[in-house]
mmCIF file of C-alpha atoms in Angstrom:
data_model
loop_
_atom_site.group_PDB
_atom_site.id
_atom_site.type_symbol
_atom_site.label_atom_id
_atom_site.label_comp_id
_atom_site.label_asym_id
_atom_site.label_seq_id
_atom_site.Cartn_x
_atom_site.Cartn_y
_atom_site.Cartn_z
ATOM 1 C CA MET I 257 0.000 0.000 0.000
ATOM 2 C CA ASN I 258 1.492 3.363 -0.945
ATOM 3 C CA LYS I 259 1.702 6.487 1.209
ATOM 4 C CA LYS I 260 -1.157 8.176 -0.667
ATOM 5 C CA HIS I 261 -3.565 5.340 0.216
ATOM 6 C CA VAL I 262 -2.427 5.335 3.841
ATOM 7 C CA ALA I 263 -3.001 9.101 4.042
ATOM 8 C CA ILE I 264 -6.487 8.752 2.555
ATOM 9 C CA TYR I 265 -7.399 5.952 4.969
ATOM 10 C CA ALA I 266 -6.037 7.960 7.896
ATOM 11 C CA ALA I 267 -8.064 11.016 6.843
ATOM 12 C CA VAL I 268 -11.254 8.952 6.536
ATOM 13 C CA ALA I 269 -10.612 7.299 9.916
ATOM 14 C CA ALA I 270 -9.997 10.680 11.536
ATOM 15 C CA MET I 271 -13.189 12.056 10.001
ATOM 16 C CA PHE I 272 -15.286 9.201 11.378
ATOM 17 C CA GLY I 273 -13.562 9.459 14.757
ATOM 18 C CA ILE I 274 -14.338 13.154 14.948
ATOM 19 C CA MET I 275 -17.938 12.600 13.810
ATOM 20 C CA GLY I 276 -18.384 9.899 16.425
ATOM 21 C CA ALA I 277 -16.920 12.078 19.154
ATOM 22 C CA LEU I 278 -19.078 15.063 18.198
ATOM 23 C CA VAL I 279 -22.308 13.120 18.279
ATOM 24 C CA ALA I 280 -21.552 10.567 21.006
ATOM 25 C CA LEU I 281 -23.981 12.296 23.326
ATOM 26 C CA ASN I 282 -26.741 11.935 20.762
ATOM 27 C CA GLN I 283 -28.058 8.653 22.140
ATOM 28 C CA LYS I 284 -31.763 8.056 21.912
ATOM 29 C CA GLU I 285 -33.847 5.891 24.192
ATOM 30 C CA LEU I 286 -36.960 4.691 22.451
ATOM 31 C CA PRO I 287 -40.196 3.740 24.171
ATOM 32 C CA PRO I 288 -41.375 0.135 23.865
ATOM 33 C CA MET I 289 -43.935 -0.178 21.101
ATOM 34 C CA THR I 290 -47.069 -2.251 21.562
ATOM 35 C CA GLY I 291 -50.247 -2.432 19.525
ATOM 36 C CA ASN I 292 -50.713 0.820 17.619
ATOM 37 C CA ALA I 293 -48.162 2.681 19.728
ATOM 38 C CA GLY I 294 -45.695 2.425 16.832
ATOM 39 C CA ALA I 295 -46.584 5.992 15.910
ATOM 40 C CA ALA I 296 -45.277 7.278 19.276
ATOM 41 C CA ALA I 297 -42.995 10.290 19.029
ATOM 42 C CA GLY I 298 -39.390 9.274 18.422
ATOM 43 C CA ALA I 299 -40.222 5.605 17.869
ATOM 44 C CA LYS I 300 -38.482 3.915 14.966
ATOM 45 C CA PRO I 301 -40.880 2.023 12.730
ATOM 46 C CA PRO I 302 -40.297 -1.719 12.635
ATOM 47 C CA VAL I 303 -39.223 -1.321 9.000
ATOM 48 C CA ALA I 304 -35.548 -1.060 10.046
ATOM 49 C CA VAL I 305 -35.721 -4.275 12.081
ATOM 50 C CA ASP I 306 -37.566 -6.027 9.260
ATOM 51 C CA LYS I 307 -34.875 -4.825 6.842
ATOM 52 C CA LEU I 308 -32.154 -6.173 9.154
ATOM 53 C CA PHE I 309 -33.785 -9.582 9.519
ATOM 54 C CA ALA I 310 -34.405 -9.786 5.753
ATOM 55 C CA GLN I 311 -30.635 -9.524 5.128
ATOM 56 C CA SER I 312 -28.224 -12.323 4.394
ATOM 57 C CA LEU I 313 -24.670 -11.217 5.042
ATOM 58 C CA ASN I 314 -21.420 -13.101 4.635
ATOM 59 C CA ASP I 315 -19.571 -14.175 7.741
ATOM 60 C CA LEU I 316 -15.784 -13.826 7.820
ATOM 61 C CA GLN I 317 -15.370 -17.142 6.002
ATOM 62 C CA GLY I 318 -17.494 -15.833 3.112
ATOM 63 C CA LYS I 319 -20.515 -17.976 3.970
ATOM 64 C CA PRO I 320 -23.856 -16.138 3.638
ATOM 65 C CA GLU I 321 -25.964 -16.234 6.777
ATOM 66 C CA ALA I 322 -29.568 -15.128 7.193
ATOM 67 C CA LEU I 323 -29.816 -12.562 9.979
ATOM 68 C CA ALA I 324 -33.381 -13.721 10.661
ATOM 69 C CA ARG I 325 -31.792 -16.404 12.843
ATOM 70 C CA TRP I 326 -31.304 -13.704 15.514
ATOM 71 C CA ARG I 327 -35.018 -12.871 15.736
ATOM 72 C CA GLY I 328 -36.875 -13.611 18.990
ATOM 73 C CA LYS I 329 -34.255 -12.733 21.627
ATOM 74 C CA PRO I 330 -32.841 -9.339 22.620
ATOM 75 C CA LEU I 331 -30.123 -8.393 20.147
ATOM 76 C CA VAL I 332 -27.248 -5.915 20.264
ATOM 77 C CA VAL I 333 -26.226 -4.941 16.714
ATOM 78 C CA ASN I 334 -22.883 -3.134 16.530
ATOM 79 C CA PHE I 335 -21.947 -1.340 13.294
ATOM 80 C CA TRP I 336 -18.167 -0.896 13.188
ATOM 81 C CA ALA I 337 -15.029 -0.723 11.018
ATOM 82 C CA THR I 338 -11.411 -1.735 11.495
ATOM 83 C CA TRP I 339 -10.242 1.836 10.781
ATOM 84 C CA CYS I 340 -12.579 3.332 13.411
ATOM 85 C CA ALA I 341 -10.566 3.833 16.620
ATOM 86 C CA PRO I 342 -13.589 3.987 18.997
ATOM 87 C CA CYS I 343 -14.965 0.824 17.359
ATOM 88 C CA VAL I 344 -11.731 -1.062 17.934
ATOM 89 C CA GLN I 345 -11.503 0.251 21.514
ATOM 90 C CA GLU I 346 -14.981 -0.986 22.477
ATOM 91 C CA MET I 347 -14.803 -4.410 20.817
ATOM 92 C CA PRO I 348 -12.880 -6.277 23.554
ATOM 93 C CA GLU I 349 -15.397 -5.189 26.202
ATOM 94 C CA LEU I 350 -18.340 -5.910 23.894
ATOM 95 C CA SER I 351 -16.826 -9.333 23.244
ATOM 96 C CA GLU I 352 -16.466 -9.921 26.988
ATOM 97 C CA LEU I 353 -20.113 -8.916 27.517
ATOM 98 C CA ALA I 354 -21.271 -11.286 24.768
ATOM 99 C CA GLY I 355 -19.093 -14.104 26.086
ATOM 100 C CA SER I 356 -20.267 -13.676 29.680
ATOM 101 C CA ASP I 357 -23.899 -14.218 28.663
ATOM 102 C CA GLY I 358 -23.173 -16.842 26.026
ATOM 103 C CA GLY I 359 -26.413 -16.037 24.198
ATOM 104 C CA LYS I 360 -28.626 -17.137 27.114
ATOM 105 C CA THR I 361 -30.547 -13.876 27.491
ATOM 106 C CA PHE I 362 -29.314 -11.777 24.548
ATOM 107 C CA ASN I 363 -27.144 -11.992 21.450
ATOM 108 C CA VAL I 364 -24.529 -9.655 20.010
ATOM 109 C CA ILE I 365 -23.593 -9.362 16.345
ATOM 110 C CA GLY I 366 -21.173 -7.041 14.575
ATOM 111 C CA ILE I 367 -21.738 -5.671 11.086
ATOM 112 C CA GLY I 368 -18.504 -4.400 9.590
ATOM 113 C CA ILE I 369 -18.491 -1.400 7.281
ATOM 114 C CA ASP I 370 -15.268 -2.642 5.803
ATOM 115 C CA SER I 371 -13.748 -5.086 3.357
ATOM 116 C CA PRO I 372 -13.742 -8.826 4.084
ATOM 117 C CA SER I 373 -9.920 -8.953 4.016
ATOM 118 C CA ASN I 374 -9.552 -6.114 6.548
ATOM 119 C CA MET I 375 -12.125 -7.725 8.826
ATOM 120 C CA GLN I 376 -10.479 -11.153 8.572
ATOM 121 C CA ALA I 377 -7.052 -9.741 9.441
ATOM 122 C CA PHE I 378 -8.555 -7.835 12.377
ATOM 123 C CA ALA I 379 -10.437 -10.880 13.683
ATOM 124 C CA ALA I 380 -7.280 -12.967 13.453
ATOM 125 C CA LYS I 381 -5.586 -10.573 15.911
ATOM 126 C CA LEU I 382 -8.452 -10.358 18.408
ATOM 127 C CA LYS I 383 -10.664 -13.117 19.709
ATOM 128 C CA ILE I 384 -14.197 -11.771 19.314
ATOM 129 C CA ALA I 385 -16.880 -13.832 21.102
ATOM 130 C CA TYR I 386 -19.718 -12.823 18.801
ATOM 131 C CA PRO I 387 -20.438 -13.265 15.083
ATOM 132 C CA LEU I 388 -19.054 -10.685 12.670
ATOM 133 C CA TYR I 389 -20.682 -10.053 9.310
ATOM 134 C CA VAL I 390 -19.417 -8.172 6.279
ATOM 135 C CA GLY I 391 -21.807 -5.299 5.632
ATOM 136 C CA GLY I 392 -19.612 -3.197 3.358
ATOM 137 C CA MET I 393 -21.145 0.103 2.311
ATOM 138 C CA GLY I 394 -24.597 -1.536 2.412
ATOM 139 C CA GLY I 395 -24.066 -1.766 6.159
ATOM 140 C CA THR I 396 -23.947 2.040 6.298
ATOM 141 C CA GLU I 397 -27.378 2.222 4.658
ATOM 142 C CA LEU I 398 -28.683 -0.353 7.097
ATOM 143 C CA SER I 399 -27.413 1.693 10.055
ATOM 144 C CA ARG I 400 -29.107 4.757 8.569
ATOM 145 C CA ALA I 401 -32.403 2.865 8.552
ATOM 146 C CA PHE I 402 -31.969 2.673 12.343
ATOM 147 C CA GLY I 403 -31.601 6.460 12.610
ATOM 148 C CA ASN I 404 -27.852 6.889 12.049
ATOM 149 C CA SER I 405 -28.377 9.774 9.631
ATOM 150 C CA ALA I 406 -24.757 10.977 9.905
ATOM 151 C CA GLY I 407 -23.381 7.497 9.200
ATOM 152 C CA GLY I 408 -21.075 7.779 12.235
ATOM 153 C CA LEU I 409 -19.331 4.802 13.791
ATOM 154 C CA PRO I 410 -19.534 2.978 16.037
ATOM 155 C CA TYR I 411 -23.309 2.782 15.999
ATOM 156 C CA THR I 412 -25.102 0.237 18.159
ATOM 157 C CA VAL I 413 -28.757 -0.753 18.160
ATOM 158 C CA LEU I 414 -30.537 -2.545 21.012
ATOM 159 C CA ILE I 415 -33.495 -4.586 19.762
ATOM 160 C CA GLY I 416 -35.952 -6.217 22.173
ATOM 161 C CA ALA I 417 -37.141 -9.810 21.875
ATOM 162 C CA ASP I 418 -40.357 -8.372 20.412
ATOM 163 C CA GLY I 419 -38.413 -6.926 17.470
ATOM 164 C CA GLN I 420 -38.733 -3.311 18.599
ATOM 165 C CA VAL I 421 -35.782 -0.921 18.684
ATOM 166 C CA ARG I 422 -35.292 -0.043 22.355
ATOM 167 C CA LYS I 423 -32.289 2.255 22.098
ATOM 168 C CA THR I 424 -29.538 3.411 19.757
ATOM 169 C CA TYR I 425 -26.024 4.432 20.765
ATOM 170 C CA LEU I 426 -23.834 6.642 18.594
ATOM 171 C CA GLY I 427 -20.162 6.662 19.502
ATOM 172 C CA LYS I 428 -18.162 4.487 21.861
ATOM 173 C CA LEU I 429 -20.422 2.459 24.139
ATOM 174 C CA LYS I 430 -20.778 3.199 27.828
ATOM 175 C CA PHE I 431 -20.978 -0.378 29.067
ATOM 176 C CA ASP I 432 -22.614 0.379 32.426
ATOM 177 C CA GLU I 433 -25.433 2.021 30.471
ATOM 178 C CA LEU I 434 -25.685 -0.872 27.991
ATOM 179 C CA ARG I 435 -25.772 -3.437 30.822
ATOM 180 C CA ALA I 436 -28.542 -1.450 32.565
ATOM 181 C CA ASP I 437 -30.504 -1.247 29.314
ATOM 182 C CA LEU I 438 -30.128 -4.998 28.756
ATOM 183 C CA ALA I 439 -31.316 -5.665 32.308
ATOM 184 C CA LYS I 440 -34.551 -3.772 31.533
ATOM 185 C CA LEU I 441 -35.448 -6.168 28.706
#
């Protein structure tokens, strides 16, 4: 890789890091939706969740996997990239959280906004206890469907067992807050 490419990647990474830092406080807690309450102020329509579960994304071995398999239990969806410093910083703790529960009460998945080769090299260095999927630039559009209008990373979505978006987190996760939110489900 030449110096020009490295400089471009560094500039893009810095831009996303700055965007994430600027909007990290812009976390939205959404009310649970039941019956016709889906029109409640601030509530995300179930369209985003339906779009997520309609996806088939490749795992790191290149095997397509239907995301519908994660329906029916609380789910933490983390949108990330290898070049995103806050993403990389939060992944070990997110992995520890996922590993400590082992999928008993909730699941965690990561959708990488990155190339398969970058994600594979990254995963080879770290032992991540949750499934990682290659979202590419389509992953950015999927995160936007969940309200990430700026396209900042990391972006995490908490989905209840009922398929309703409970909360979104823009920027590096505050794990005490995430654990408290998971305990409410």
